[in-house]
PDB file of N, CA, C and O in Angstrom:
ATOM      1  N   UNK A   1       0.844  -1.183   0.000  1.00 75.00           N
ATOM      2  CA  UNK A   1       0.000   0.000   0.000  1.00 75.00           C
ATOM      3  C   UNK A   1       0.887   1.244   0.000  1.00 75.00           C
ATOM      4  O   UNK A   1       1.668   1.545   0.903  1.00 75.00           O
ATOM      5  N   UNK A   2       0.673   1.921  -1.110  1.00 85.00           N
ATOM      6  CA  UNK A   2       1.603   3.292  -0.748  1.00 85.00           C
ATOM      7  C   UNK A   2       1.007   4.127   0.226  1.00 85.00           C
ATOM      8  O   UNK A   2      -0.100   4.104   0.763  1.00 85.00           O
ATOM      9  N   UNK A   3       2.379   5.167   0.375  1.00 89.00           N
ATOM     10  CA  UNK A   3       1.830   6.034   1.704  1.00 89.00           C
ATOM     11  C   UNK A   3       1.133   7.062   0.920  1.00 89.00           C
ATOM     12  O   UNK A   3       0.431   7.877   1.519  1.00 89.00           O
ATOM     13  N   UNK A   4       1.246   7.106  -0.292  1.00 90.00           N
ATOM     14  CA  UNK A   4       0.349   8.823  -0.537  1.00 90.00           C
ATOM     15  C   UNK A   4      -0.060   8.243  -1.955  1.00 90.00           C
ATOM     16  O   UNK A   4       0.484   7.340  -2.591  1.00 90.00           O
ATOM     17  N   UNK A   5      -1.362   9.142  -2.331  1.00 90.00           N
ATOM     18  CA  UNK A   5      -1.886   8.657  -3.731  1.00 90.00           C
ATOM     19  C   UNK A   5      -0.650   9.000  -4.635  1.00 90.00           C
ATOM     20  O   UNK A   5       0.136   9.938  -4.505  1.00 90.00           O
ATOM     21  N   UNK A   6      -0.674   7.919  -5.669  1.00 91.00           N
ATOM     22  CA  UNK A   6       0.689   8.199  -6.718  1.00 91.00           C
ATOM     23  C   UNK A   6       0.302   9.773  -7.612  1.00 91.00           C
ATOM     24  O   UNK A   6       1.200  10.440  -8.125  1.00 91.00           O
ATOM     25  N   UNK A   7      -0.941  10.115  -7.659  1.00 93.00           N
ATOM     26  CA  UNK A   7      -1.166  11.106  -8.420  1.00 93.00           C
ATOM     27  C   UNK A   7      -0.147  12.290  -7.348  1.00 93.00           C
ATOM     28  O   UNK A   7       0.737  12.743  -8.074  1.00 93.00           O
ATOM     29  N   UNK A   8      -0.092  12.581  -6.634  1.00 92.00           N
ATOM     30  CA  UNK A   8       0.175  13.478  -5.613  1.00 92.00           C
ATOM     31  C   UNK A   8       1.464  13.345  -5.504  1.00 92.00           C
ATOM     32  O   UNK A   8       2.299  14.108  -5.992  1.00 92.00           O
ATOM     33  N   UNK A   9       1.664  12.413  -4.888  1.00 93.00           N
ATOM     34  CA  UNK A   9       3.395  11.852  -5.181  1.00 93.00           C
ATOM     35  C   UNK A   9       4.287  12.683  -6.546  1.00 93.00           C
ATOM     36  O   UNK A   9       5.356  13.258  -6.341  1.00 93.00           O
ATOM     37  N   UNK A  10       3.685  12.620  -7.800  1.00 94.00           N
ATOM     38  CA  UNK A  10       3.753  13.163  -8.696  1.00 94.00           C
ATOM     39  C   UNK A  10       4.191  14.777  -8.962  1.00 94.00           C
ATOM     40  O   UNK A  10       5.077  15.259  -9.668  1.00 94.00           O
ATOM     41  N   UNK A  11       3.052  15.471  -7.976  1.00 96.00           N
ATOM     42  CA  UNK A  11       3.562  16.758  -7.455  1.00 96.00           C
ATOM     43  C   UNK A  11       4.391  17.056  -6.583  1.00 96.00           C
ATOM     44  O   UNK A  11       5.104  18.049  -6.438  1.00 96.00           O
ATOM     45  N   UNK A  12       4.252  16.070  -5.962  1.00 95.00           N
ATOM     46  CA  UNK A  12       5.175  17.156  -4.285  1.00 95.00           C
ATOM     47  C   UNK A  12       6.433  17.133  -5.127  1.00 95.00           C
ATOM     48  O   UNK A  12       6.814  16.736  -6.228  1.00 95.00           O
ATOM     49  N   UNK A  13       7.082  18.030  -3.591  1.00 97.00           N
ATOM     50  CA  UNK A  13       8.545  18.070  -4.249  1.00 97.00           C
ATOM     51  C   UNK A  13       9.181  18.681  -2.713  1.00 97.00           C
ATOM     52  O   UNK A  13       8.553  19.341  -1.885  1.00 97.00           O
ATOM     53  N   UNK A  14      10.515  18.265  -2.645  1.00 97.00           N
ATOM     54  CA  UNK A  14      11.329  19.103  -1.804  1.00 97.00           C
ATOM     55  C   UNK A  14      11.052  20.556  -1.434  1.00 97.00           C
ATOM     56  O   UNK A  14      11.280  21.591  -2.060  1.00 97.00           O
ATOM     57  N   UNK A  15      10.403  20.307  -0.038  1.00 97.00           N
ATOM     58  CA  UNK A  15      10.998  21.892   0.425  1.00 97.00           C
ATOM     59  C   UNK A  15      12.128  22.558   0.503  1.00 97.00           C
ATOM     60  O   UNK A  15      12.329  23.768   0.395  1.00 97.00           O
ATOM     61  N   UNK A  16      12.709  21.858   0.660  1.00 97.00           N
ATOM     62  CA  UNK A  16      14.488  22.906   0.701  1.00 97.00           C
ATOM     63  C   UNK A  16      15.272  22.791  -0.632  1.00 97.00           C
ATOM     64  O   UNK A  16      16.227  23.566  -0.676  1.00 97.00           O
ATOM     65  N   UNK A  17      15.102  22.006  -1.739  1.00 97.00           N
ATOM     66  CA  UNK A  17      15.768  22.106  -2.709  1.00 97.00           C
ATOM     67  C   UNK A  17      14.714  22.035  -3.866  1.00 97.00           C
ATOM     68  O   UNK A  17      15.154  22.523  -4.907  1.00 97.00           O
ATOM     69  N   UNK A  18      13.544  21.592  -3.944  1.00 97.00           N
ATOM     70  CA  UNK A  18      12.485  21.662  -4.953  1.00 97.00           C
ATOM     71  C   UNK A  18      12.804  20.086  -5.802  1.00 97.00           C
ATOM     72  O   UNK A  18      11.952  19.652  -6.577  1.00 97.00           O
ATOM     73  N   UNK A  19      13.832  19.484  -5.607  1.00 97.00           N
ATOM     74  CA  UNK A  19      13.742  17.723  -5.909  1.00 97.00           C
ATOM     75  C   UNK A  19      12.951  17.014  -6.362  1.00 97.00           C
ATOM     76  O   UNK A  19      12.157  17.917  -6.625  1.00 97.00           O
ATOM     77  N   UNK A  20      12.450  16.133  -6.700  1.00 97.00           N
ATOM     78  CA  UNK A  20      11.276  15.010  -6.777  1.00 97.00           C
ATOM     79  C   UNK A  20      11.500  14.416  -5.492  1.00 97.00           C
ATOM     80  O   UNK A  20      12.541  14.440  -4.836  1.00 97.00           O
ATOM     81  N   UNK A  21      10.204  13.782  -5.156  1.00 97.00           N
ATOM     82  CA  UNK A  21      10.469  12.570  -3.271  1.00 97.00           C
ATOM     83  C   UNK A  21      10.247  11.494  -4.261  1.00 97.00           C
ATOM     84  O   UNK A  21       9.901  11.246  -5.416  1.00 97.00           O
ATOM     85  N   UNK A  22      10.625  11.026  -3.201  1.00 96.00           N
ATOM     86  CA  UNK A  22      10.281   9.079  -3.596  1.00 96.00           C
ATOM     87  C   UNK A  22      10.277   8.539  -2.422  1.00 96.00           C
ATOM     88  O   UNK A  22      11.169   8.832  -1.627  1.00 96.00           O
ATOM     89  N   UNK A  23       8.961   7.372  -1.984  1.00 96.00           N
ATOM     90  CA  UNK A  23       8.815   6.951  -1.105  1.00 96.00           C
ATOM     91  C   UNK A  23       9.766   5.783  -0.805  1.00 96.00           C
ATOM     92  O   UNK A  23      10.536   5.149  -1.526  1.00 96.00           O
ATOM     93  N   UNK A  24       9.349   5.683   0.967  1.00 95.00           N
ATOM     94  CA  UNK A  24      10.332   4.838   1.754  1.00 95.00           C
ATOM     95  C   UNK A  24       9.288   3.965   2.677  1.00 95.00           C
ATOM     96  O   UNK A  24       9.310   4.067   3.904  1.00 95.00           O
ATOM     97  N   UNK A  25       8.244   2.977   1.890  1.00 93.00           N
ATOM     98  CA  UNK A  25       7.285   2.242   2.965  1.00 93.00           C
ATOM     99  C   UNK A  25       7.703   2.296   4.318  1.00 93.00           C
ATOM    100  O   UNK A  25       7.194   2.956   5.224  1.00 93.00           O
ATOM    101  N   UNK A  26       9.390   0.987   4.401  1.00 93.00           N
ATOM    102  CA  UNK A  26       9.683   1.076   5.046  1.00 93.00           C
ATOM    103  C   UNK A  26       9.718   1.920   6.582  1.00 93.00           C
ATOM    104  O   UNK A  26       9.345   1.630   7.719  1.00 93.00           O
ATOM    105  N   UNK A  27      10.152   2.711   6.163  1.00 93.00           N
ATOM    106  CA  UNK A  27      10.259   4.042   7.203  1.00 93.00           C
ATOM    107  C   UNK A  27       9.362   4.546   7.480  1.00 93.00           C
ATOM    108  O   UNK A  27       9.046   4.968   8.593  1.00 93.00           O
ATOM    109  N   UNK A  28       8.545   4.605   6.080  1.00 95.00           N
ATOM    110  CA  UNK A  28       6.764   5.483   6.508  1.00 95.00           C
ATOM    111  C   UNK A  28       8.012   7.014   6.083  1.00 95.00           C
ATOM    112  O   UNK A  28       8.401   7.882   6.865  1.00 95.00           O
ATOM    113  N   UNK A  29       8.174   6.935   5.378  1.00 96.00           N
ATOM    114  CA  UNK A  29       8.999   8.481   4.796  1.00 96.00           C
ATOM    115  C   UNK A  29       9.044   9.320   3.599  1.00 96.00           C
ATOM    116  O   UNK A  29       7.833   9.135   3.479  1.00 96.00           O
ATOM    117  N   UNK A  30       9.236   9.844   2.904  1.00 97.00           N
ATOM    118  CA  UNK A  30       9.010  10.660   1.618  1.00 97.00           C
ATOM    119  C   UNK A  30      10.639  11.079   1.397  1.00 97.00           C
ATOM    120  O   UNK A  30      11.004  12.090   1.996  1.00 97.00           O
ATOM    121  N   UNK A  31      11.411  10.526   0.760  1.00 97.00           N
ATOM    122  CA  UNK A  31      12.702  10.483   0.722  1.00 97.00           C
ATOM    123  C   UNK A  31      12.836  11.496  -0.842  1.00 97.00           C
ATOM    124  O   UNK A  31      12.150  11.412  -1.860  1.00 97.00           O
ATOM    125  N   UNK A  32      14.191  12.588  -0.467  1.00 97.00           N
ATOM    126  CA  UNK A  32      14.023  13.631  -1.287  1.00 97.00           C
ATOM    127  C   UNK A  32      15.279  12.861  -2.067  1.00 97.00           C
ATOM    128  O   UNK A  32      16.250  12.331  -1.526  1.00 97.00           O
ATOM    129  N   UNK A  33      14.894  12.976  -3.935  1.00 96.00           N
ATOM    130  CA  UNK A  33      16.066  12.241  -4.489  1.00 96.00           C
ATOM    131  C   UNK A  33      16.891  12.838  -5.201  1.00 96.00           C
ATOM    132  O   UNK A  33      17.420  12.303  -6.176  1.00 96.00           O
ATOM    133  N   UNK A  34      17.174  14.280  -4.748  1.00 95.00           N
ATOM    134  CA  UNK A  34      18.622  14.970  -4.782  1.00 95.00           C
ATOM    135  C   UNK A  34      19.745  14.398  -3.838  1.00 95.00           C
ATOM    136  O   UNK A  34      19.471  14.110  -2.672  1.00 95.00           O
ATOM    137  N   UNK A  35      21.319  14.195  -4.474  1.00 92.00           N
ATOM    138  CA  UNK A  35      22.352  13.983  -3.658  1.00 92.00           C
ATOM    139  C   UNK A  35      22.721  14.355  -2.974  1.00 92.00           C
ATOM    140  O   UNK A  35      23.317  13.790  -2.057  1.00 92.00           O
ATOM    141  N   UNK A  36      22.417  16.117  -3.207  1.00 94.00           N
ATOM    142  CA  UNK A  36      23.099  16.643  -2.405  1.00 94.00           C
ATOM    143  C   UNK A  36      22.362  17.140  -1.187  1.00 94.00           C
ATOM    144  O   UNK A  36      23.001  17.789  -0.359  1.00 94.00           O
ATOM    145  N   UNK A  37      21.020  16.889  -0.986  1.00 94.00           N
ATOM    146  CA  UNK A  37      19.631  16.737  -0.182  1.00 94.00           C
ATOM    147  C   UNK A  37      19.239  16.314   0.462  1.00 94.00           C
ATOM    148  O   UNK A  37      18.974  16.719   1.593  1.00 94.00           O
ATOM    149  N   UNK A  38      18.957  14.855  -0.236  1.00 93.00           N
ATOM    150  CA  UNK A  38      18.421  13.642   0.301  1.00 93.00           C
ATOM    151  C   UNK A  38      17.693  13.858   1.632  1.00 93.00           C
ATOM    152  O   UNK A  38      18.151  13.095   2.482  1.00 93.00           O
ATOM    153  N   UNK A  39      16.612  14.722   2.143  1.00 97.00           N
ATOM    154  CA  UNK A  39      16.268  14.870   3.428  1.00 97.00           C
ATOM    155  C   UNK A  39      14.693  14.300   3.615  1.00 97.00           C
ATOM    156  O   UNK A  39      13.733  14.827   3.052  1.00 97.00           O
ATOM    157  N   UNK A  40      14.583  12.977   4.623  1.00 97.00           N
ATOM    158  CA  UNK A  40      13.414  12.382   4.667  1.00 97.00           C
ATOM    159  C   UNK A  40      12.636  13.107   5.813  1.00 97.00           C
ATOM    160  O   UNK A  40      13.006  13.527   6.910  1.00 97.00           O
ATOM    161  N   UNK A  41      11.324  13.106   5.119  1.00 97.00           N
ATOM    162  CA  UNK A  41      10.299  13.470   5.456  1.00 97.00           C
ATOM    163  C   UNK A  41       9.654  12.517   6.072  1.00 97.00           C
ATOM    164  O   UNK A  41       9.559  11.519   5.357  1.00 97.00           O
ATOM    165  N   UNK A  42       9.037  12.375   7.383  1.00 97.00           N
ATOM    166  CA  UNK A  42       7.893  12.027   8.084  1.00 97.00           C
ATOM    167  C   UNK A  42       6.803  11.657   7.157  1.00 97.00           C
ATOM    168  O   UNK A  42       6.886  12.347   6.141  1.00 97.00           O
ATOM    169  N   UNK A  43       5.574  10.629   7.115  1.00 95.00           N
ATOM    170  CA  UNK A  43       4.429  10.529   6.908  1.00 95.00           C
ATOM    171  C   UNK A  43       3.677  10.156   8.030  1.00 95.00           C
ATOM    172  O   UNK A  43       4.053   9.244   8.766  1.00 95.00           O
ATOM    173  N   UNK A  44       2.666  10.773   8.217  1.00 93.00           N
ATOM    174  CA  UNK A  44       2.184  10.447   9.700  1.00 93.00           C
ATOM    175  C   UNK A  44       0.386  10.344   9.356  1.00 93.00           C
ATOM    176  O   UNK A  44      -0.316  11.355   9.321  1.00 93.00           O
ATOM    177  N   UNK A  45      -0.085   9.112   9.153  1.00 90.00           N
ATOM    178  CA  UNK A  45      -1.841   9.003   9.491  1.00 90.00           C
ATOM    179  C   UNK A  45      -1.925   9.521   7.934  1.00 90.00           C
ATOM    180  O   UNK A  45      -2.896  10.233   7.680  1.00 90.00           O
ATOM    181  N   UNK A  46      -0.986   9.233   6.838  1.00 87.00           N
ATOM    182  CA  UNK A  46      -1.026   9.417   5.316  1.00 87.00           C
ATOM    183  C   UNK A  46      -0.843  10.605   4.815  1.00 87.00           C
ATOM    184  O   UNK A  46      -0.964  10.955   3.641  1.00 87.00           O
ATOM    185  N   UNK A  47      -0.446  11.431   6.048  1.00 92.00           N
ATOM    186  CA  UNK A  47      -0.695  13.423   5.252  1.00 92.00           C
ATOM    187  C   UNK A  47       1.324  13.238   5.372  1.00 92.00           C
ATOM    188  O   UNK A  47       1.821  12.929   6.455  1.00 92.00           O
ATOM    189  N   UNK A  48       2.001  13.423   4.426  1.00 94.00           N
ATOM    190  CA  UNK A  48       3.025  13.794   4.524  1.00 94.00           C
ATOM    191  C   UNK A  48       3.318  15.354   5.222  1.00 94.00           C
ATOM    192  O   UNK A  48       2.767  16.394   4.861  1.00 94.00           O
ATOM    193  N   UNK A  49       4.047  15.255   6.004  1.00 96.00           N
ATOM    194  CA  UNK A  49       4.613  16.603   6.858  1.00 96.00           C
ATOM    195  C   UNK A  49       6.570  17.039   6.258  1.00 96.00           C
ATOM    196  O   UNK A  49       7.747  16.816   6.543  1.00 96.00           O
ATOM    197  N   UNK A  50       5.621  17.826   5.224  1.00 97.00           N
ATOM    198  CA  UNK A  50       6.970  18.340   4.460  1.00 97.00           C
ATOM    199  C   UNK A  50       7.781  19.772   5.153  1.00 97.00           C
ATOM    200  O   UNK A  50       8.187  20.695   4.447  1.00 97.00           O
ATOM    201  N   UNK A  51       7.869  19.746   6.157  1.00 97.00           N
ATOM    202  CA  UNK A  51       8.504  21.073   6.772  1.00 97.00           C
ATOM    203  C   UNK A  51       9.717  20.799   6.908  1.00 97.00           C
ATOM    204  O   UNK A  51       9.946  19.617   6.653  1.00 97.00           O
ATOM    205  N   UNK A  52      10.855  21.561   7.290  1.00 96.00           N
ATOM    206  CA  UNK A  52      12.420  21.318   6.704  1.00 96.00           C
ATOM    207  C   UNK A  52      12.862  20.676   7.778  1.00 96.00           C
ATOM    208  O   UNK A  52      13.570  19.670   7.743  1.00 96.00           O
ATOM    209  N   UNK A  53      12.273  21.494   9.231  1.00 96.00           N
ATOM    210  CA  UNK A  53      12.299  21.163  10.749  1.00 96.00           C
ATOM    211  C   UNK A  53      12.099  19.804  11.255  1.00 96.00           C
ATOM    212  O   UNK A  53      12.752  19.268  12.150  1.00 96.00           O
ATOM    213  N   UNK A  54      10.901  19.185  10.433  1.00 95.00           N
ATOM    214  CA  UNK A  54      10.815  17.752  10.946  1.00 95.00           C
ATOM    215  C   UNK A  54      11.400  16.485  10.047  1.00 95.00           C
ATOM    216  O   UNK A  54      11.138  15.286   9.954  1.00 95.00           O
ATOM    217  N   UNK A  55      12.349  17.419   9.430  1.00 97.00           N
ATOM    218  CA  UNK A  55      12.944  16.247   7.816  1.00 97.00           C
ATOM    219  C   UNK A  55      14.166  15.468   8.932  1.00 97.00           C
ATOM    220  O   UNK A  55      14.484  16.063   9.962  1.00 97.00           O
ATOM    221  N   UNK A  56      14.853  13.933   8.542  1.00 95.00           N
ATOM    222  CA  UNK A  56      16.080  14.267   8.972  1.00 95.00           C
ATOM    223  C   UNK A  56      16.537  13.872   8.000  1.00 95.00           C
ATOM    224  O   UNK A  56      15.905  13.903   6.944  1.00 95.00           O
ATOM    225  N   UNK A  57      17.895  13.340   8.108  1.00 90.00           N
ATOM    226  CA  UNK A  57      19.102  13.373   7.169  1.00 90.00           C
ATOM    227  C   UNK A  57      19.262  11.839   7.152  1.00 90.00           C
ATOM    228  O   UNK A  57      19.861  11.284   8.074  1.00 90.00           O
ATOM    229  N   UNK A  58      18.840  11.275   6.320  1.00 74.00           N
ATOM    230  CA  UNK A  58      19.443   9.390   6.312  1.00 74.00           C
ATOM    231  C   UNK A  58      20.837   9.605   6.724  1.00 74.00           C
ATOM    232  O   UNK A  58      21.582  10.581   6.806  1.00 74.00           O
ATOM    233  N   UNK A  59      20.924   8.324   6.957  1.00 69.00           N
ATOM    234  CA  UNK A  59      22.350   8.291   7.570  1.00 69.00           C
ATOM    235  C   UNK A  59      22.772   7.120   6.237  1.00 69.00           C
ATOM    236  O   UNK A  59      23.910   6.658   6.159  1.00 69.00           O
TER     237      UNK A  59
END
């Protein structure tokens, strides 16, 4: 089951660099797929929470 409708997925994009996301079931995350970026996002109850504050940094 994805975490967000694929239509939507489609739009979002990085807050801090404007990127494409790509999901992370796993994690329950919205993973940003710039290199020099890469900052995952929270999904919480299916609403992705794209703020820069609650992103972290994969390790």
């Amino acid at each position: 089951m994805p975490l967000v409708e694929p239509s939507l997925l489609e739009i979002l994009a990085c807050p801090a660099c404007h990127a494409p996301l790509r999901e992370d079931e796993e994690a329950s995350e919205l993973v940003c797929t710039s290199d020099t970026c890469g900052l995952a996002y929270p999904v919480r109850d299916e609403i992705p929470v794209l703020l820069v504050d609650e992103a972290r940094r994969p390790s």
